[in-house]
Amino acid sequence: MKDFTELNLDSSILQAIEKLGYKEPTPIQAKAIPVIQSGKDIIGLAQTGSGKTAACTIPICNRINISDNTIQALIIVPTRELALQYATEAQKVGKIRNVKAFAMYGGEDSGLQEEKIKDGVHVLIATPGRLIDFIYSRRIDLSQVATLILDEADEMLSMGFYDDLEFIIQCLYHSHQTLLFSATMPEKIKILAKKHMKEPIEISLNTGVMTPKNLEHAFFYCAPHEKEDRLVDLLKFFNPNQSIVFANSRWQCEKLQKILSRNIRDVDFLHGGLAQDVRTIITNKFRTGKTKHLVATDVAARGLDFSGITHVFIFQLSDDSDVYVHRSGRAGRLDRKGMVISLVSKYEMRAMKKVCLRVKCEPKWVEL
């Protein structure tokens, strides 16, 4: 499929897509959009950076009945940043059709959020905790939801949201379409799907490919006490257009930002301990290129579309190779070239071998 005009979309949606600069559907969009349009359930497995957000928002905005000011599509995501990204995408796609999209999450005034919903929202994007608060306090009506979307489902389960998702799904006791998107398929997701979905169609673009093929995986060996200085050297050596440095904790994140800022310009940090308004400012500055380097915890490893990133630096490898997959996926998005450089000490050689097996690559060692 080479053109969005083949997807039976409203002319206003096609016009919005053209304004956004989308030339042709990505593989996940070409496969998922017709199925979503048909009203069938989906289990979608796709590598990060595949265009999954638009694969959901385009058909959802196309199907909204704009004369009905009720919540017709409910999208559940793990983080506030991803909720905002979804809302922004839905607003752009649905703007000409007058589709109203809104992101609801913790850390913001719930009274203002309640007023916004009362004013009329077609597409609600929410994090599990804040949505459940509204359900318990009877401040939200989900009776007209025709489509439920669970995005980054594996991440939500790893964050301990299984019971929350169960509760939310059970609140939608009427007939509805369910779309489940995930980068990986752990056992709990299979249980959730079997329990709540109706003959879901599986769309898998992950088979044998866990990270984008245009992504280069490299490793730099050094002693643990040298890592901070070597990270500075690596950033100066590669001089990336834009980069993310992944840290394993909030404390490490802030410490690395201070060290880098003494040697390199335009470095900021992002982690879940920051106030939401501060997180929003930081992500917007990075997304628009006003910040060149971002030191972040895994709050930035999922879903967020920072399209200018050319390099990802991983300060310390995790024993969980899934973590590497999601972190590395911040570069090489939508078929752009990217590079991931992991700093490896003798204590992380085992983790590096697991990563290489997972992404099917031979270790490429960087020398300065």
Coordinates of C-alpha atoms in Angstrom, one line a residue:
M1 CA 0.0 0.0 0.0
K2 CA 1.6 3.3 -1.1
D3 CA -1.1 5.9 -0.4
F4 CA -3.4 6.9 2.4
T5 CA -6.2 7.4 -0.1
E6 CA -6.5 3.6 -0.4
L7 CA -7.5 3.4 3.3
N8 CA -11.1 4.6 2.9
L9 CA -10.6 7.7 5.0
D10 CA -12.7 10.9 5.2
S11 CA -11.4 13.7 3.0
S12 CA -10.8 15.9 6.1
I13 CA -8.6 13.2 7.6
L14 CA -6.7 12.9 4.3
Q15 CA -6.2 16.6 4.3
A16 CA -4.9 16.6 7.8
I17 CA -2.5 13.8 7.0
E18 CA -1.2 15.7 4.1
K19 CA -0.6 18.8 6.2
L20 CA 1.3 16.6 8.7
G21 CA 3.6 15.6 5.9
Y22 CA 2.8 11.9 6.0
K23 CA 3.6 10.6 2.5
E24 CA 2.7 6.9 2.7
P25 CA 1.5 4.5 5.4
T26 CA 4.2 2.7 7.5
P27 CA 3.8 -1.1 7.6
I28 CA 2.0 -1.0 10.9
Q29 CA -0.3 1.7 9.6
A30 CA -1.1 -0.1 6.4
K31 CA -2.0 -3.3 8.3
A32 CA -3.7 -1.9 11.3
I33 CA -5.8 1.0 9.9
P34 CA -8.2 -1.2 7.8
V35 CA -8.7 -3.6 10.7
I36 CA -9.4 -0.8 13.1
Q37 CA -11.9 0.7 10.6
S38 CA -13.7 -2.7 10.4
G39 CA -14.3 -2.7 14.2
K40 CA -12.4 -5.9 15.0
D41 CA -10.1 -6.4 18.0
I42 CA -6.3 -6.2 17.4
I43 CA -3.2 -7.4 19.2
G44 CA -0.4 -5.4 17.6
L45 CA 3.3 -6.1 18.0
A46 CA 5.5 -3.5 16.4
Q47 CA 9.0 -2.2 17.1
T48 CA 9.4 1.2 18.5
G49 CA 9.4 4.1 16.1
S50 CA 7.1 2.3 13.6
G51 CA 4.3 4.9 13.5
K52 CA 2.0 3.2 15.9
T53 CA 0.5 6.3 17.4
A54 CA -0.8 7.5 14.0
A55 CA -1.9 3.9 13.2
C56 CA -4.4 4.4 16.1
T57 CA -5.3 8.1 15.9
I58 CA -6.0 8.1 12.1
P59 CA -8.8 5.5 12.1
I60 CA -10.1 6.6 15.5
C61 CA -10.5 10.2 14.4
N62 CA -12.0 9.0 11.1
R63 CA -14.7 7.0 13.0
I64 CA -15.7 9.6 15.6
N65 CA -19.3 10.9 15.5
I66 CA -18.5 14.6 16.0
S67 CA -22.2 15.5 16.6
D68 CA -22.0 13.4 19.8
N69 CA -19.9 15.1 22.5
T70 CA -19.3 12.0 24.5
I71 CA -16.1 9.9 25.0
Q72 CA -16.1 7.5 22.1
A73 CA -12.5 6.4 22.2
L74 CA -10.4 5.7 25.4
I75 CA -6.7 5.3 25.1
I76 CA -4.7 4.1 28.1
V77 CA -1.0 4.8 28.3
P78 CA 1.7 4.3 31.0
T79 CA 3.1 7.8 31.2
R80 CA 2.0 11.4 31.2
E81 CA 4.4 12.3 28.3
L82 CA 2.9 9.6 26.1
A83 CA -0.6 10.8 26.9
L84 CA 0.3 14.3 25.8
Q85 CA 1.9 13.0 22.6
Y86 CA -1.2 10.9 21.8
A87 CA -3.4 13.9 22.4
T88 CA -1.3 16.2 20.3
E89 CA -1.3 13.7 17.4
A90 CA -5.1 13.1 17.7
Q91 CA -5.7 16.9 17.7
K92 CA -3.7 17.4 14.6
V93 CA -5.2 14.4 12.7
G94 CA -8.8 15.3 13.8
K95 CA -8.5 19.1 13.7
I96 CA -10.3 19.6 10.4
R97 CA -13.1 17.2 11.4
N98 CA -13.4 19.0 14.8
V99 CA -12.5 15.9 16.7
K100 CA -11.9 16.9 20.4
A101 CA -9.0 15.0 22.0
F102 CA -7.8 15.5 25.6
A103 CA -5.0 14.0 27.8
M104 CA -5.8 13.3 31.5
Y105 CA -3.1 12.3 34.0
G106 CA -2.0 12.8 37.5
G107 CA -0.1 15.9 38.7
E108 CA -2.7 18.3 37.2
D109 CA -5.8 20.0 38.6
S110 CA -8.5 17.3 38.5
G111 CA -11.2 20.0 38.7
L112 CA -10.0 21.6 35.4
Q113 CA -9.8 18.2 33.9
E114 CA -13.4 17.5 34.9
E115 CA -14.6 20.7 33.4
K116 CA -12.8 19.9 30.1
I117 CA -14.6 16.5 30.0
K118 CA -18.0 18.1 30.7
D119 CA -17.3 20.5 27.9
G120 CA -17.1 17.6 25.5
V121 CA -14.3 15.1 24.6
H122 CA -14.4 12.6 21.8
V123 CA -11.0 10.9 22.3
L124 CA -9.7 10.7 25.9
I125 CA -6.1 9.7 26.5
A126 CA -5.4 8.8 30.2
T127 CA -2.9 7.2 32.5
P128 CA -4.5 4.4 34.7
G129 CA -4.3 6.1 38.1
R130 CA -6.0 9.4 37.3
L131 CA -8.7 7.6 35.2
I132 CA -9.5 5.3 38.1
D133 CA -9.8 8.3 40.4
F134 CA -12.4 9.7 38.1
I135 CA -14.3 6.4 37.8
Y136 CA -14.4 6.0 41.6
S137 CA -15.6 9.5 42.1
R138 CA -18.2 9.1 39.3
R139 CA -16.9 12.1 37.5
I140 CA -16.6 10.4 34.1
D141 CA -19.1 8.6 31.8
L142 CA -17.5 5.8 29.8
S143 CA -20.8 4.3 28.6
Q144 CA -20.3 5.5 25.0
V145 CA -16.8 4.3 24.5
A146 CA -16.7 2.3 21.3
T147 CA -13.0 1.7 21.2
L148 CA -10.6 1.0 24.0
I149 CA -6.8 1.2 23.2
L150 CA -4.2 -0.2 25.5
D151 CA -0.8 1.1 24.3
E152 CA 2.6 0.1 25.6
A153 CA 0.8 -2.7 27.4
D154 CA 4.0 -4.5 28.4
E155 CA 5.3 -1.4 30.1
M156 CA 2.0 -0.8 32.0
L157 CA 2.2 -4.4 33.3
S158 CA 5.9 -4.0 34.3
M159 CA 4.8 -0.8 36.2
G160 CA 2.3 -2.9 38.2
F161 CA -0.9 -1.7 36.4
Y162 CA -2.4 -5.2 35.8
D163 CA -5.1 -4.9 38.4
D164 CA -5.8 -1.3 37.3
L165 CA -6.2 -2.4 33.7
E166 CA -8.5 -5.2 34.7
F167 CA -10.7 -2.8 36.6
I168 CA -10.9 -0.3 33.7
I169 CA -11.8 -3.0 31.2
Q170 CA -14.5 -4.4 33.5
C171 CA -16.0 -0.8 33.8
L172 CA -16.6 -1.0 30.0
Y173 CA -19.3 -3.7 30.4
H174 CA -21.0 -2.8 27.1
S175 CA -19.8 -4.1 23.7
H176 CA -16.7 -2.3 22.4
Q177 CA -13.6 -2.8 20.3
T178 CA -10.3 -3.4 22.0
L179 CA -6.9 -2.6 20.5
L180 CA -3.8 -3.8 22.4
F181 CA -0.4 -2.6 21.3
S182 CA 2.9 -3.8 22.8
A183 CA 6.5 -4.2 21.9
T184 CA 6.8 -7.5 23.6
M185 CA 4.3 -10.2 24.6
P186 CA 4.8 -11.4 28.2
E187 CA 2.5 -14.0 29.6
K188 CA 0.3 -11.5 31.5
I189 CA -0.6 -9.8 28.3
K190 CA -1.7 -13.1 26.8
I191 CA -3.9 -13.7 29.8
L192 CA -5.4 -10.2 29.5
A193 CA -6.1 -10.6 25.8
K194 CA -7.6 -14.1 26.1
K195 CA -9.9 -12.9 28.9
H196 CA -11.2 -9.6 27.4
M197 CA -10.8 -9.7 23.7
K198 CA -13.0 -11.2 21.0
E199 CA -11.1 -13.2 18.4
P200 CA -8.4 -10.6 18.1
I201 CA -6.5 -10.2 14.8
E202 CA -2.7 -10.4 15.5
I203 CA -0.5 -8.0 13.6
S204 CA 3.1 -8.7 14.2
L205 CA 5.9 -6.8 12.7
N206 CA 8.4 -7.8 15.4
T207 CA 9.2 -11.3 14.2
G208 CA 13.0 -11.7 14.3
V209 CA 13.5 -7.9 14.4
M210 CA 13.7 -6.4 17.8
T211 CA 15.2 -3.0 16.9
P212 CA 15.2 -1.0 13.7
K213 CA 17.6 -2.4 11.0
N214 CA 19.0 1.0 10.4
L215 CA 20.2 1.2 14.0
E216 CA 23.9 0.6 14.7
H217 CA 24.8 -1.0 18.0
A218 CA 28.2 -0.1 19.5
F219 CA 29.9 -0.7 22.8
F220 CA 32.7 1.2 24.7
Y221 CA 34.7 -0.7 27.3
C222 CA 36.0 1.2 30.3
A223 CA 36.5 0.8 34.1
P224 CA 33.5 1.7 36.3
H225 CA 35.2 4.7 37.8
E226 CA 36.1 6.1 34.3
K227 CA 32.6 6.0 32.9
E228 CA 31.6 9.6 33.6
D229 CA 34.8 11.0 32.0
R230 CA 34.5 8.6 29.0
L231 CA 30.8 9.6 28.5
V232 CA 32.0 13.2 28.1
D233 CA 34.6 12.0 25.6
L234 CA 32.1 10.0 23.6
L235 CA 29.7 12.9 23.3
K236 CA 32.5 15.2 22.1
F237 CA 33.8 12.5 19.7
F238 CA 30.5 11.7 18.0
N239 CA 29.1 15.2 18.3
P240 CA 25.5 14.0 17.7
N241 CA 22.8 16.2 16.2
Q242 CA 20.7 15.3 19.2
S243 CA 21.1 12.6 21.9
I244 CA 19.6 10.9 24.9
V245 CA 21.8 9.6 27.7
F246 CA 20.0 6.9 29.7
A247 CA 20.6 6.6 33.5
N248 CA 19.3 4.0 35.8
S249 CA 18.1 6.3 38.6
R250 CA 16.9 9.8 39.3
W251 CA 20.1 10.5 41.4
Q252 CA 22.3 9.2 38.6
C253 CA 20.4 11.2 36.0
E254 CA 20.9 14.5 37.8
K255 CA 24.6 13.7 38.6
L256 CA 25.4 13.0 35.0
Q257 CA 23.6 16.1 33.8
K258 CA 25.8 18.3 36.1
I259 CA 29.0 16.6 34.9
L260 CA 28.1 16.9 31.3
S261 CA 27.0 20.5 31.7
R262 CA 30.5 21.5 32.8
N263 CA 31.9 20.2 29.6
I264 CA 29.1 20.3 26.9
R265 CA 26.4 22.9 26.1
D266 CA 22.6 22.4 26.0
V267 CA 22.3 19.5 28.4
D268 CA 19.1 18.9 30.5
F269 CA 17.6 16.0 32.5
L270 CA 14.3 14.3 32.8
H271 CA 12.9 11.9 35.3
G272 CA 9.6 11.0 37.0
G273 CA 10.4 13.0 40.2
L274 CA 10.0 16.3 38.4
A275 CA 6.7 18.3 38.5
Q276 CA 4.5 17.7 35.5
D277 CA 4.8 21.2 34.2
V278 CA 8.6 21.0 34.4
R279 CA 8.6 17.7 32.5
T280 CA 6.3 19.1 29.8
I281 CA 8.7 22.1 29.3
I282 CA 11.7 19.9 29.2
T283 CA 10.2 17.4 26.6
N284 CA 8.9 20.3 24.5
K285 CA 12.3 22.0 24.4
F286 CA 14.0 18.7 23.5
R287 CA 11.4 17.8 20.9
T288 CA 11.8 21.2 19.2
G289 CA 15.6 21.0 19.2
K290 CA 16.2 23.8 21.7
T291 CA 17.9 21.2 24.0
K292 CA 20.6 19.1 22.3
H293 CA 21.3 16.5 24.9
L294 CA 18.9 14.9 27.4
V295 CA 19.9 12.8 30.3
A296 CA 16.9 10.7 31.3
T297 CA 15.6 7.7 33.2
D298 CA 13.3 5.2 31.4
V299 CA 10.5 7.7 31.5
A300 CA 11.8 8.7 28.1
A301 CA 12.4 5.2 26.8
R302 CA 8.8 4.5 25.7
G303 CA 6.6 5.9 23.0
L304 CA 7.9 9.5 22.9
D305 CA 8.6 10.7 19.4
F306 CA 11.8 12.7 19.6
S307 CA 12.5 12.5 15.9
G308 CA 15.8 14.4 15.8
I309 CA 17.8 11.9 17.9
T310 CA 20.8 10.5 16.1
H311 CA 22.5 8.9 19.1
V312 CA 21.6 7.1 22.3
F313 CA 24.1 6.6 25.0
I314 CA 23.5 4.0 27.7
F315 CA 25.5 4.7 30.8
Q316 CA 24.9 1.3 32.5
L317 CA 23.4 -1.8 30.8
S318 CA 20.4 -3.5 32.4
D319 CA 20.2 -7.2 32.9
D320 CA 16.8 -7.0 31.2
S321 CA 17.4 -6.9 27.4
D322 CA 13.9 -5.5 26.9
V323 CA 15.1 -2.3 28.6
Y324 CA 17.9 -2.0 26.0
V325 CA 15.3 -2.5 23.1
H326 CA 13.2 0.3 24.3
R327 CA 16.1 2.7 25.1
S328 CA 17.8 2.0 21.8
G329 CA 14.5 2.6 19.9
R330 CA 14.7 6.4 20.7
A331 CA 17.2 6.6 17.7
G332 CA 16.6 5.2 14.3
R333 CA 12.9 6.0 14.2
L334 CA 10.8 5.8 11.0
D335 CA 13.7 4.4 9.0
R336 CA 16.2 7.2 10.0
K337 CA 19.8 6.1 10.7
G338 CA 20.8 6.0 14.4
M339 CA 23.5 4.8 16.7
V340 CA 23.4 3.3 20.2
I341 CA 26.6 3.4 22.3
S342 CA 26.7 1.5 25.6
L343 CA 29.4 2.0 28.2
V344 CA 30.4 -1.4 29.4
S345 CA 32.6 -2.4 32.4
K346 CA 33.7 -5.9 33.3
Y347 CA 30.5 -6.1 35.5
E348 CA 28.3 -5.7 32.4
M349 CA 29.8 -8.1 30.0
R350 CA 27.1 -10.7 30.7
A351 CA 24.3 -8.1 30.1
M352 CA 26.1 -7.1 26.8
K353 CA 26.1 -10.7 25.6
K354 CA 22.3 -10.9 26.3
V355 CA 21.7 -7.7 24.4
C356 CA 23.7 -8.9 21.4
L357 CA 21.7 -12.1 21.3
R358 CA 18.5 -10.2 21.5
V359 CA 19.1 -7.7 18.7
K360 CA 21.1 -10.3 16.7
C361 CA 24.3 -8.2 16.4
E362 CA 28.0 -8.8 16.9
P363 CA 29.7 -6.5 19.4
K364 CA 31.2 -3.5 17.7
W365 CA 33.7 -1.8 20.0
V366 CA 34.3 1.9 19.8
E367 CA 37.8 3.3 20.2
L368 CA 38.6 6.9 21.0

